[in-house]
Short mmCIF file of C-alpha atoms in Angstrom, two decimals:
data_model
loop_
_atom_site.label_atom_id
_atom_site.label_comp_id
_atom_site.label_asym_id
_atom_site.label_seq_id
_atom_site.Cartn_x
_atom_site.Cartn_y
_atom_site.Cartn_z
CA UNK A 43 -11.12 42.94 -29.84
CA UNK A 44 -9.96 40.67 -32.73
CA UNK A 45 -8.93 43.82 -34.69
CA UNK A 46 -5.00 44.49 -34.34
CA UNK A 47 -4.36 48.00 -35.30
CA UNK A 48 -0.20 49.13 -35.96
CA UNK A 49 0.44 53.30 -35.40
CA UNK A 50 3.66 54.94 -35.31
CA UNK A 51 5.82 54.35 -32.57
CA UNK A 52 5.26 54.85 -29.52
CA UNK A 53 1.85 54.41 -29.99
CA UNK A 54 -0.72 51.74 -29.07
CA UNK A 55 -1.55 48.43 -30.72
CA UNK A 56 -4.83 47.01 -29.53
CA UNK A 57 -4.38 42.90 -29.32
CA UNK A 58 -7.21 40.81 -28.79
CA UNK A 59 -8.91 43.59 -26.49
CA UNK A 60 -5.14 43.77 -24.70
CA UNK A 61 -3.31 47.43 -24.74
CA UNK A 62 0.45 47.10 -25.41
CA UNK A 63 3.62 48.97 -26.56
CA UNK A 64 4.93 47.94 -29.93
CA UNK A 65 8.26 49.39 -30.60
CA UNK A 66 8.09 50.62 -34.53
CA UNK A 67 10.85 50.26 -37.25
CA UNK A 68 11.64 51.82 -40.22
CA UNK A 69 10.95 49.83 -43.79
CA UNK A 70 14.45 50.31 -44.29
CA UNK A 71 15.86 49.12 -41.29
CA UNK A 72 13.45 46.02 -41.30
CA UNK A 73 14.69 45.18 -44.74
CA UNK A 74 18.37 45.63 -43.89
CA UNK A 75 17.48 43.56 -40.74
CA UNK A 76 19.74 40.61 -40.14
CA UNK A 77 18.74 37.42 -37.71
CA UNK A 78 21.16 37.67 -34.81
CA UNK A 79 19.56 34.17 -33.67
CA UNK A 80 23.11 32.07 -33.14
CA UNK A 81 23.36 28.35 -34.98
CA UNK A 82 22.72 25.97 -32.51
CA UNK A 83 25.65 23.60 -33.28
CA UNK A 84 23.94 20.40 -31.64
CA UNK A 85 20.90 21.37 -34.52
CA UNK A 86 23.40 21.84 -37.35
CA UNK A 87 25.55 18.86 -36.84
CA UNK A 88 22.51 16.68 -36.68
CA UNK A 89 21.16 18.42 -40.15
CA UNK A 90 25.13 18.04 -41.75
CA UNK A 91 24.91 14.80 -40.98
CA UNK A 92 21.35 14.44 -42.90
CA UNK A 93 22.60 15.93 -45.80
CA UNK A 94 25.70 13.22 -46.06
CA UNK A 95 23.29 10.28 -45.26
CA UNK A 96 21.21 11.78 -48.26
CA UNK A 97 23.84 12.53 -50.30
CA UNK A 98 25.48 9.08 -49.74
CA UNK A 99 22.36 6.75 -49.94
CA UNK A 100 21.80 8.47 -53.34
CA UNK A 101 25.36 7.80 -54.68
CA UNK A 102 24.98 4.46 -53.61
CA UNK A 103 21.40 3.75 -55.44
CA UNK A 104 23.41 5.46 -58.12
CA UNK A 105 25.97 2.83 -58.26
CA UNK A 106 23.85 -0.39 -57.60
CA UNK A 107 21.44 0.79 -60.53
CA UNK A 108 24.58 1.12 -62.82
CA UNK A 109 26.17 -2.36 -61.73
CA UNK A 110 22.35 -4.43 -61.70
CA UNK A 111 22.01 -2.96 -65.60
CA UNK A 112 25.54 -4.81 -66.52
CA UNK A 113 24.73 -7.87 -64.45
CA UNK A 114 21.72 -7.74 -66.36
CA UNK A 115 23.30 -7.50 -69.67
CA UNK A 116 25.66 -9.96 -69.24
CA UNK A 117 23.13 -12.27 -68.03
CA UNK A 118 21.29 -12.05 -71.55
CA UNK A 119 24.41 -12.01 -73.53
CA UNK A 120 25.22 -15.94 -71.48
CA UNK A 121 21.82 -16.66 -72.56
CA UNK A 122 22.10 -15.73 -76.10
CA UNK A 123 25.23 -17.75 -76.57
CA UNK A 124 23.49 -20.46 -75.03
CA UNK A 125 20.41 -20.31 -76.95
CA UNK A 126 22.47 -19.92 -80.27
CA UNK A 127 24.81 -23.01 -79.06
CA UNK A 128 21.94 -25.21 -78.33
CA UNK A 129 19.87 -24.14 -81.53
CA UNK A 130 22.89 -23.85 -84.22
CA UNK A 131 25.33 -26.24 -83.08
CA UNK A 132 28.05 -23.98 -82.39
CA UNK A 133 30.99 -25.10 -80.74
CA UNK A 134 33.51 -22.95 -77.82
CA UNK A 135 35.28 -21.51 -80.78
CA UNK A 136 32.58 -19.08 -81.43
CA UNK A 137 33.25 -17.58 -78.71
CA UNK A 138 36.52 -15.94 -79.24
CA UNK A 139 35.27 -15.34 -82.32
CA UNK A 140 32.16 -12.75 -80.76
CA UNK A 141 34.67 -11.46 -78.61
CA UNK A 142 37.32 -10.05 -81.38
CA UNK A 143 34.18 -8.96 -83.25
CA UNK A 144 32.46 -7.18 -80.07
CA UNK A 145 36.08 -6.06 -79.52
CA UNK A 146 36.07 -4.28 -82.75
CA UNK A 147 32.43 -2.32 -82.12
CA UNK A 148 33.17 -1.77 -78.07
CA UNK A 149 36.88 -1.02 -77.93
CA UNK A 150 36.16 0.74 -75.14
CA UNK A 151 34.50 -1.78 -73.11
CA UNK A 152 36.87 -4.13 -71.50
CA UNK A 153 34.20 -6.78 -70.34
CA UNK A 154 33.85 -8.54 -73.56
CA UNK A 155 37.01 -10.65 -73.42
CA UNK A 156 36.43 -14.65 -74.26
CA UNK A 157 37.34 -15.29 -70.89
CA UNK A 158 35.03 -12.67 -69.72
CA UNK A 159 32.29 -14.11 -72.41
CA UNK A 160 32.26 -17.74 -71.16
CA UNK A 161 31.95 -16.22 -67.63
CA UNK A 162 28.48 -14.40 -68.83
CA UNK A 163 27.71 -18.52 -70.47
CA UNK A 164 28.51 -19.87 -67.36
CA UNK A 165 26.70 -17.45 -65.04
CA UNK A 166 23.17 -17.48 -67.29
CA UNK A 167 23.49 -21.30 -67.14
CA UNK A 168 23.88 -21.23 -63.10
CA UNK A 169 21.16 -18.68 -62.94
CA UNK A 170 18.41 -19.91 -64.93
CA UNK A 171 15.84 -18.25 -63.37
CA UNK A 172 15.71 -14.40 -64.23
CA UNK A 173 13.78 -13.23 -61.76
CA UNK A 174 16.24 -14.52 -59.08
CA UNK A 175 19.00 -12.60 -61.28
CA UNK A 176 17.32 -9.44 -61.26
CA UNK A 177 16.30 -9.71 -57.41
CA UNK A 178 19.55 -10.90 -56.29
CA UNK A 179 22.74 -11.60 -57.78
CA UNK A 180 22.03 -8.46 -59.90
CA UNK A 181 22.78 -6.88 -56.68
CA UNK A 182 26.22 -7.95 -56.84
CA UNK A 183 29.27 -6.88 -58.34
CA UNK A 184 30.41 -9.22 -61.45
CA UNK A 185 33.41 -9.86 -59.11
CA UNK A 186 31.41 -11.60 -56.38
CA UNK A 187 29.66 -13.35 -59.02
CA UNK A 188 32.57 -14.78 -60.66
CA UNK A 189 33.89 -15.87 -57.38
CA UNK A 190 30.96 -17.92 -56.25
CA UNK A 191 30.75 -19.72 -60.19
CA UNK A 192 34.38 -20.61 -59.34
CA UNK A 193 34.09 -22.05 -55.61
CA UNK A 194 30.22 -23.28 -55.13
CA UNK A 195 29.13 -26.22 -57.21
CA UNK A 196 25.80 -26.54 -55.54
CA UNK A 197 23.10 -24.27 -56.60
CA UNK A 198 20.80 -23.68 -52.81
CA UNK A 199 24.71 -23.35 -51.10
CA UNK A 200 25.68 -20.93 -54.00
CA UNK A 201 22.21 -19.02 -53.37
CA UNK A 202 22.91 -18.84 -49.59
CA UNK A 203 26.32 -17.36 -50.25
CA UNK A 204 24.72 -14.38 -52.47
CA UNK A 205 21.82 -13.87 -50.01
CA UNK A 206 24.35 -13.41 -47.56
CA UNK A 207 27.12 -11.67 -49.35
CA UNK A 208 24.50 -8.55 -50.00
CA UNK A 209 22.63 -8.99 -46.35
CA UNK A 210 25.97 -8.04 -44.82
CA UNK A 211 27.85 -5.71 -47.40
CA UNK A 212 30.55 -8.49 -47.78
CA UNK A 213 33.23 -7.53 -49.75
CA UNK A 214 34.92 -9.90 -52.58
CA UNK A 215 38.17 -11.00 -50.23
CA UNK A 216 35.63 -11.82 -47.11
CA UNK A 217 33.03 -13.63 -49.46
CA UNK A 218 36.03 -15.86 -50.32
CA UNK A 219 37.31 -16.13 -47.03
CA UNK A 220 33.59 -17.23 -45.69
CA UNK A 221 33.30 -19.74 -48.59
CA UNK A 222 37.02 -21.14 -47.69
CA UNK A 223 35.81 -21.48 -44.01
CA UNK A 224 32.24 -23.36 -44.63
CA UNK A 225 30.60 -21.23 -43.32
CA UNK A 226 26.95 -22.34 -45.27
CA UNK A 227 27.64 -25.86 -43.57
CA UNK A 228 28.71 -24.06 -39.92
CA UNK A 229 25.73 -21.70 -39.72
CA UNK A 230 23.12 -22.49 -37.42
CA UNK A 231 24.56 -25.57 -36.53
CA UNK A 232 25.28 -25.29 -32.61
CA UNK A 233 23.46 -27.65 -30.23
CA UNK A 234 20.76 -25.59 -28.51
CA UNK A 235 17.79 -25.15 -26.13
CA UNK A 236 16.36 -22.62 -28.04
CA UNK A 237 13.22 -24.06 -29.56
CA UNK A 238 12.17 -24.73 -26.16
CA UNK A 239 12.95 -21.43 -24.06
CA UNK A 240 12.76 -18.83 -26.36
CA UNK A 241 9.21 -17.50 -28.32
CA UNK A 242 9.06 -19.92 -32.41
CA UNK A 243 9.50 -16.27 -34.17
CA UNK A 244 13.09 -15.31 -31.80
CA UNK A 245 13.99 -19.27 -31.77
CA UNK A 246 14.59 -19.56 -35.29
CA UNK A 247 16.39 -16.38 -35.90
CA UNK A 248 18.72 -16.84 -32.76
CA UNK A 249 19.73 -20.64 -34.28
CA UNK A 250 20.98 -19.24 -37.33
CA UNK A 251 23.05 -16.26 -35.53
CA UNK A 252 25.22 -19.48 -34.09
CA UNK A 253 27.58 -21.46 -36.02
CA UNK A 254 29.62 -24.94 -34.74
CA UNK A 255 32.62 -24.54 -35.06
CA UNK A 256 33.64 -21.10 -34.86
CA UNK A 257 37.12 -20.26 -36.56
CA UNK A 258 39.18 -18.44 -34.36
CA UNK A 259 41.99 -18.90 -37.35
CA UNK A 260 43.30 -15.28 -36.68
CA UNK A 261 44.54 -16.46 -33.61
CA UNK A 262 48.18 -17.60 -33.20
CA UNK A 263 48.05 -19.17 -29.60
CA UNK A 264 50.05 -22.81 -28.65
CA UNK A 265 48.64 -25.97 -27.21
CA UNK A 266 49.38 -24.46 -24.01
CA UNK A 267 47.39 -21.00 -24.06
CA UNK A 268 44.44 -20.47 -20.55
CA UNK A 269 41.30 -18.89 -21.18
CA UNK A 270 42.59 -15.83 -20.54
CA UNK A 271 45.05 -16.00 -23.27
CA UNK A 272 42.01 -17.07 -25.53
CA UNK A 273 40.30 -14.05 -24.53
CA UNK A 274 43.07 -11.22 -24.61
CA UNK A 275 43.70 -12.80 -28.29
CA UNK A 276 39.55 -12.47 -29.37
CA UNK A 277 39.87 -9.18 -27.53
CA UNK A 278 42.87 -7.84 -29.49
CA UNK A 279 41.60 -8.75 -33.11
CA UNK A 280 38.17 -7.22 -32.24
CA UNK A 281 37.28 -6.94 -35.91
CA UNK A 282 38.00 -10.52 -36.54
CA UNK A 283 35.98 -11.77 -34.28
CA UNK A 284 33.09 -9.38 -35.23
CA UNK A 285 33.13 -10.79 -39.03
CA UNK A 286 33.48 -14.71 -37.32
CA UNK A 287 30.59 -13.72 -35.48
CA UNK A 288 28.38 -12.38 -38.14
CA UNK A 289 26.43 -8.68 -38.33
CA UNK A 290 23.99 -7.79 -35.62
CA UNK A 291 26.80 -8.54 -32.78
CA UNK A 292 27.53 -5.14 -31.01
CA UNK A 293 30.69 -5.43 -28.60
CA UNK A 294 29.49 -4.30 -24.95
CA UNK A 295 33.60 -5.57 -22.77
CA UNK A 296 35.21 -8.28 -21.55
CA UNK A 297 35.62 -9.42 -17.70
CA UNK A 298 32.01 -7.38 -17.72
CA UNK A 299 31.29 -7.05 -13.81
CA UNK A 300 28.31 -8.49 -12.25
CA UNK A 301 27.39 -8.01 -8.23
CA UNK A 302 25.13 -10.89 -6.72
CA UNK A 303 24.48 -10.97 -2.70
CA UNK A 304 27.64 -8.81 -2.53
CA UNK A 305 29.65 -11.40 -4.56
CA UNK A 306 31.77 -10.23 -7.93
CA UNK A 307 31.04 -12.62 -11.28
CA UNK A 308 32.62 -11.07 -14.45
CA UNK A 309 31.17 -12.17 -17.54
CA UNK A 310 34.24 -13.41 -20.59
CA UNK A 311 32.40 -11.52 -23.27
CA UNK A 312 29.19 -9.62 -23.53
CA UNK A 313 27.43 -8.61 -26.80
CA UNK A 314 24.18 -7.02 -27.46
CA UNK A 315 22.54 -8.22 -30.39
CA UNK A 316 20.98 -5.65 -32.69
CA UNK A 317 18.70 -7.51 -34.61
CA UNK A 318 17.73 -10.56 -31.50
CA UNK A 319 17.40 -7.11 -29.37
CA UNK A 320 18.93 -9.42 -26.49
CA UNK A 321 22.28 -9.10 -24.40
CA UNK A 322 24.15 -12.55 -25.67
CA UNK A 323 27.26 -13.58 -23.19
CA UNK A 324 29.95 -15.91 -23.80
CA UNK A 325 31.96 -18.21 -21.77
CA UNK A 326 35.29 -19.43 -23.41
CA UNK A 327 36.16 -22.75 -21.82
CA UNK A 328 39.62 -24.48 -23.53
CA UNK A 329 38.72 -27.98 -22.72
CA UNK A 330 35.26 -29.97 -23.70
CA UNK A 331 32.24 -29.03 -22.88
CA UNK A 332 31.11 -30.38 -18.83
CA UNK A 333 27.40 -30.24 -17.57
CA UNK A 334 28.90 -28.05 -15.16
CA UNK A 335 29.19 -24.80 -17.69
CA UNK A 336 25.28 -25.03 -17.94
CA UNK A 337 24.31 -24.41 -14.74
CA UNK A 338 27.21 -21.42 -14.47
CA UNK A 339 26.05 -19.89 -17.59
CA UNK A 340 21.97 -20.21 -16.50
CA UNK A 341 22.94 -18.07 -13.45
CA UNK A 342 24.94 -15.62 -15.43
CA UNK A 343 21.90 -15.42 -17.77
CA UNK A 344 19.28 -14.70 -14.99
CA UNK A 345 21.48 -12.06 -13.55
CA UNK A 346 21.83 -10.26 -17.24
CA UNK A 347 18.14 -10.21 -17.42
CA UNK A 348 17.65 -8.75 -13.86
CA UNK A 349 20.65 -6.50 -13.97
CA UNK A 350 20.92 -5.38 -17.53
CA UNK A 351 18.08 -6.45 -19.66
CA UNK A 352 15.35 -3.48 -20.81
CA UNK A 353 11.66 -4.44 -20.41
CA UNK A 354 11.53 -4.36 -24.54
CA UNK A 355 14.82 -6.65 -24.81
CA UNK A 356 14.19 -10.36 -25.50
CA UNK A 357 15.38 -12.70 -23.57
CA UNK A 358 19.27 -12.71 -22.71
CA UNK A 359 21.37 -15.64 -24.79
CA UNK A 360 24.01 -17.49 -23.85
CA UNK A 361 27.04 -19.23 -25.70
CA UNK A 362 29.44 -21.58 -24.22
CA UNK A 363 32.37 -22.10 -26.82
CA UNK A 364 34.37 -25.25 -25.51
CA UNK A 365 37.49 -26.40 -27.42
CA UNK A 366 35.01 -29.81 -28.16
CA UNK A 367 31.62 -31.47 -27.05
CA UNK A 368 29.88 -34.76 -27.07
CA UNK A 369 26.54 -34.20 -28.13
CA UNK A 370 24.67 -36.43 -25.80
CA UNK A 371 26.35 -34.93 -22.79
CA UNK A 372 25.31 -31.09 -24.14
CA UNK A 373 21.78 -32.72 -24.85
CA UNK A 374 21.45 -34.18 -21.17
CA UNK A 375 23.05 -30.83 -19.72
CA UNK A 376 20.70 -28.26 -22.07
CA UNK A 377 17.34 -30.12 -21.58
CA UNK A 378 16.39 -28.91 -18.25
CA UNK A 379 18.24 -25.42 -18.58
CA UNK A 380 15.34 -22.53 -18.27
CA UNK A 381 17.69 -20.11 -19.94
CA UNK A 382 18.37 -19.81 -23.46
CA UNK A 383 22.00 -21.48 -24.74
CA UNK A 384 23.90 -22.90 -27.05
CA UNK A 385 26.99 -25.12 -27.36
CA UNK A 386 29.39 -24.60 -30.07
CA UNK A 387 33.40 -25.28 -30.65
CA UNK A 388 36.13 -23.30 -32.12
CA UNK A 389 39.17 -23.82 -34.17
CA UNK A 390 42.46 -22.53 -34.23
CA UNK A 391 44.23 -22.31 -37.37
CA UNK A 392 46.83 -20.31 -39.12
CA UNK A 393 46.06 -16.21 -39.56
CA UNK A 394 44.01 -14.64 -41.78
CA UNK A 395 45.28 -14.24 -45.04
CA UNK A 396 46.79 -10.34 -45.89
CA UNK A 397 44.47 -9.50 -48.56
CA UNK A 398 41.51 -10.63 -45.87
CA UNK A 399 42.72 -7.74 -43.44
CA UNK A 400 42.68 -4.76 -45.53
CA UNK A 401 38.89 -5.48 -46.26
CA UNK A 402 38.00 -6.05 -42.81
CA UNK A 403 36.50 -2.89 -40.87
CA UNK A 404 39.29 -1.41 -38.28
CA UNK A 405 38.19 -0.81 -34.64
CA UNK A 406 37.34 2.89 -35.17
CA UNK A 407 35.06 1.73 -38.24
CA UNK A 408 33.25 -0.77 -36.27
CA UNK A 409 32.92 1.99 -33.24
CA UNK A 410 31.18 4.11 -36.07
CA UNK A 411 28.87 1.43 -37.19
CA UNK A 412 27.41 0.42 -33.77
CA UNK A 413 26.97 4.03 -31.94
CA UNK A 414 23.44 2.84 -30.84
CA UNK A 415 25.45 0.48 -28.28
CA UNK A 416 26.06 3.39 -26.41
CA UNK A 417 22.53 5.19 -26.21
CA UNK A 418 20.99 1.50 -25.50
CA UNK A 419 23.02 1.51 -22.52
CA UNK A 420 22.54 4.99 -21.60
CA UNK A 421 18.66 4.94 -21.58
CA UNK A 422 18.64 1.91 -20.07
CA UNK A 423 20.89 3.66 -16.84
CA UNK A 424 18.37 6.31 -17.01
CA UNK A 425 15.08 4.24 -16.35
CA UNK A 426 16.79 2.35 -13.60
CA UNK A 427 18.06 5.44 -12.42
CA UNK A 428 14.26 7.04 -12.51
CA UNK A 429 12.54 4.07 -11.24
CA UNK A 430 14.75 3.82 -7.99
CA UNK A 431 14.82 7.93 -7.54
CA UNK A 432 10.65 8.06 -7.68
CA UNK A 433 10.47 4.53 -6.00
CA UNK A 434 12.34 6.28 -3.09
CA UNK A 435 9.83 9.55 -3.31
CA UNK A 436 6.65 7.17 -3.01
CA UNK A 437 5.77 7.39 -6.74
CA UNK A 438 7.20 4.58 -8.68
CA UNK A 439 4.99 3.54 -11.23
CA UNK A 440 3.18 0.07 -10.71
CA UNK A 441 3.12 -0.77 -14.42
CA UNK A 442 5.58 -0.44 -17.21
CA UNK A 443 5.59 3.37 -18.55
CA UNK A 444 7.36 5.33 -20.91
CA UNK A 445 10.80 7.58 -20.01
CA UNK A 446 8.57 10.83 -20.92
CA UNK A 447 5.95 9.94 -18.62
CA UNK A 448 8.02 9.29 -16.30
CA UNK A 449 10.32 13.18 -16.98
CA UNK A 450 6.98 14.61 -16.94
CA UNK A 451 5.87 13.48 -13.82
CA UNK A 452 9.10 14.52 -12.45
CA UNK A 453 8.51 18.07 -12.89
CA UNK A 454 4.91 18.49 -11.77
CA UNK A 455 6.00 17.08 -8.63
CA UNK A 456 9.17 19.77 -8.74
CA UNK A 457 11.87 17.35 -8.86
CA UNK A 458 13.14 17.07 -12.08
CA UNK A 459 16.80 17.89 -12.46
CA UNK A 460 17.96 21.08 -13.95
CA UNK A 461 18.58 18.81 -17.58
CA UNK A 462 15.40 17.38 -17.70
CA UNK A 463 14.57 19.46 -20.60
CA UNK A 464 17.57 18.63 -22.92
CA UNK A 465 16.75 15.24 -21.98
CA UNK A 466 13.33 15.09 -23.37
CA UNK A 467 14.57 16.74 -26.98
CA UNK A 468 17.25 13.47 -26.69
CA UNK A 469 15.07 11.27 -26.10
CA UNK A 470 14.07 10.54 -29.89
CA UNK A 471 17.52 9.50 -30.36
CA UNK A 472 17.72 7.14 -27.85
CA UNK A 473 14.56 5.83 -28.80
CA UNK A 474 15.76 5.22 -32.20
CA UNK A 475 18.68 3.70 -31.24
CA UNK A 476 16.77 1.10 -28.93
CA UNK A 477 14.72 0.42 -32.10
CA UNK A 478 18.15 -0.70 -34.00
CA UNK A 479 17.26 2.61 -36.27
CA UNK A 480 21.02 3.99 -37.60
CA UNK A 481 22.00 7.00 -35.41
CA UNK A 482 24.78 9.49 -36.33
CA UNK A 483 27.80 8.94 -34.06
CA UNK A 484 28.09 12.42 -33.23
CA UNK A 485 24.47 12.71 -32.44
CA UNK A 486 24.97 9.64 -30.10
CA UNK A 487 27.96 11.34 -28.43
CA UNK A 488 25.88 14.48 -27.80
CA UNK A 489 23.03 12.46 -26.37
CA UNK A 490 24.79 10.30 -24.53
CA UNK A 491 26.58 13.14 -22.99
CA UNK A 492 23.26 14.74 -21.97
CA UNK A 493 21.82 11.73 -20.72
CA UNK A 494 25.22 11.58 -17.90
CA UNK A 495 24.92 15.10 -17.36
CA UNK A 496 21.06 14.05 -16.35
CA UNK A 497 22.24 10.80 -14.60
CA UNK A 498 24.70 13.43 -12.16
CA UNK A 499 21.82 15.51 -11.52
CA UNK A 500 19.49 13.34 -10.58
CA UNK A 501 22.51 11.32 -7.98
CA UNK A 502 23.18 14.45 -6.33
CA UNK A 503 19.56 15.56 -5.83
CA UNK A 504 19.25 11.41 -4.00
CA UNK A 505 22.95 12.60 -2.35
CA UNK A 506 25.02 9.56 -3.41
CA UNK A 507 26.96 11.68 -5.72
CA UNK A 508 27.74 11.74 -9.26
CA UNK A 509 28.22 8.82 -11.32
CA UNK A 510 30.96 7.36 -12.69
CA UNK A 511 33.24 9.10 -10.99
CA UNK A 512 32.47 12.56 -13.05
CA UNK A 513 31.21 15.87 -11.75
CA UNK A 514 28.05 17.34 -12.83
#
């Protein structure tokens, strides 16, 4: 019976032709009925956390829309004084004289100084295109504009420097200390294989991620430093070497240990790359560059892409950063290579300015930025982890599948650890995060404490014990 009939209690509901007890309530009690369901705090953090992003993005649109409508203005009042010079005749005097005048009307406006006026002159003669204002430097704050009319002459380097100043959120002291460094004339400069072993759409991108040389210059280390003083130094100012680097580069250690044939190799840095989606190692060699580092870094490479590499990474990169390099020798010692590399140098030079370190992100910030790292690792341990557990039952899969397949199949054979469940509700997050989508650091904490929790399980139930030293 589709007809569902409710009596006083104790009496029978009929359900769909089923007979069944239905405990009955008073209208007053139902109304004055509160949910005793408790918050689940994994649920809520992940919603708090939505909120902010909201909440944040919006101030920031907020802001950019406020700062693009004075870029804007200023931009037209340079081009009216330009106009008016060019058509009238008027000399540089009548500038001071629109400024005490504007002065008068705006007195609250402290933009219209002369100085501030031939700024706006200068910037709509630099920019003469309006459509590249509006789409671009509009973007940035009059600061950074003022910066690059003062220190870039040329008009496609001066370009570059506000593409790049907005592409990574630079602030004013770093977009001066990028321009000081030559940076436009050091990107994508390093001698290569990559237009050769990697695909034309990951080549081009991964040439412009190098630069030749690097500058190391917040490094104090003497004629006589080893590699390994090289390295503790890059290690310690973490965030320096992040910004020398450029964005994308997610820290993964140093000394990172590799087992071949039952033989150690540690690795001097490793990096994943968020937007290559490829591990990237590099080997810091004080001295010039020797054929010799090619052939050691094309057999750390293959071992990356066996050991650590996810079927959807791209191919693992390496760098060899050599205190100098003869171009013909790197040519001779790159064109057979069947791994992807690059050559580049580095400089030492005096440390960073003061004014530079306050605006670079701290260790915890950079932590915050790159939470992904973690997950990427973490679901990559888990489909290894999988693959050898049902490879050892007699079910491995014989073509690439997906983790939930995979979970699923698991328990319909009875064998999927007790977490399996809490796994599957993760595994959106780690999916975004192997996707370079932003995750929430506390979300990637909670997952990637689920995923070990899973990883113990699913050790003991193959009897080798839990991993990484932890108990389930």
């Amino acid at each position: 019976m589709g007809q569902v009939r409710a009596r006083h209690a104790g009496e029978e509901a009929l359900e769909g032709g089923r007979v069944s007890k239905r405990p009955s309530k008073s209208l007053s009690a139902r109304k004055g009925a509160k949910p005793t369901t408790e918050i689940d705090a994994q649920s809520y953090s992940a919603f708090v956390s939505d909120v902010k992003r909201k909440i944040a993005e919006a101030r920031h649109r907020a802001a950019l829309s406020v700062n693009r409508e004075l870029i804007l203005l200023y931009w037209n009042i340079g081009r009216d004084i330009l106009a008016r010079q060019d058509r009238e005749g008027w000399g540089a005097k009548v500038i001071d004289r629109l400024a005490d005048d504007l002065g008068r009307a705006f007195p609250e406006m402290t933009g219209l100084s002369a100085r501030n006026l031939k700024y706006m002159r200068a910037f709509a003669e630099a920019w003469p295109d309006g459509g590249f204002v509006q789409q671009v430097v509009a973007l940035l704050p009059w600061g950074h504009n003022v910066r690059l009319l003062d220190a870039v002459k040329a008009p496609e380097e001066r370009a570059w420097y506000a593409h790049q100043a907005i592409e990574h959120g630079w602030s004013r002291n770093v977009l001066i200390h990028q321009i000081d460094s030559n940076l436009f004339a050091r990107q994508g400069s390093a001698l290569t294989n990559f237009s050769r072993t990697l695909p034309a759409e990951q080549s081009e991108l991964a040439q412009q991620v190098l630069k030749d040389p690097y500058t190391f210059d917040f490094l104090s280390l003497g004629p006589e430093m080893l590699e390994r003083d090289l390295e503790r130094g890059l290690i310690e100012h973490l965030r320096s070497l992040i910004l020398e680097l450029g964005k994308g580069f997610a820290f993964v250690g140093s000394q990172y240990h590799l087992e071949v044939a039952g033989q150690d190799y540690y690795l001097d840095l490793l990096f994943y790359h968020l937007r290559l989606r490829c591990f990237v190692v590099i080997e810091l060699k004080i001295e010039d560059f020797k054929p010799e580092f090619a052939g050691k870094m094309n057999f750390y490479l293959s071992a990356v892409d066996d050991q650590l590499r996810h079927r959807d990474d791209q191919a693992t990169i390496g760098i060899i950063l050599c205190k100098g390099r003869n171009e013909v020798i790197v040519e001779y010692a790159l064109r057979d290579a069947s791994k992807p590399m690059g050559v580049a140098q580095y400089q030492l030079s005096p440390a960073l300015p003061p004014q530079l370190q306050q605006d670079l992100p701290t260790v915890e910030e950079f932590a915050r930025e790159f939470p992904l790292m973690s997950l990427v690792k973490m679901r990559m341990e888990i489909e290894r982890a999988l693959h050898d557990f049902m490879d050892e039952h007699g079910f491995a899969p014989t073509r690439p599948t997906g983790l939930s397949n995979m979970l699923r199949e698991l328990h319909r054979r009875s064998l999927a650890p007790a977490s399996t469940a809490q796994l599957l509700d993760t595994l959106r997050v780690m999916n975004e995060a192997a996707h370079g989508m932003d995750v929430d650091p506390t979300t990637a904490e909670q997952a990637v404490d689920v995923g070990t929790v899973f990883l113990n399980e699913l050790q003991n139930l193959r009897g080798n014990g839990p991993v990484n030293g932890e108990t389930s």
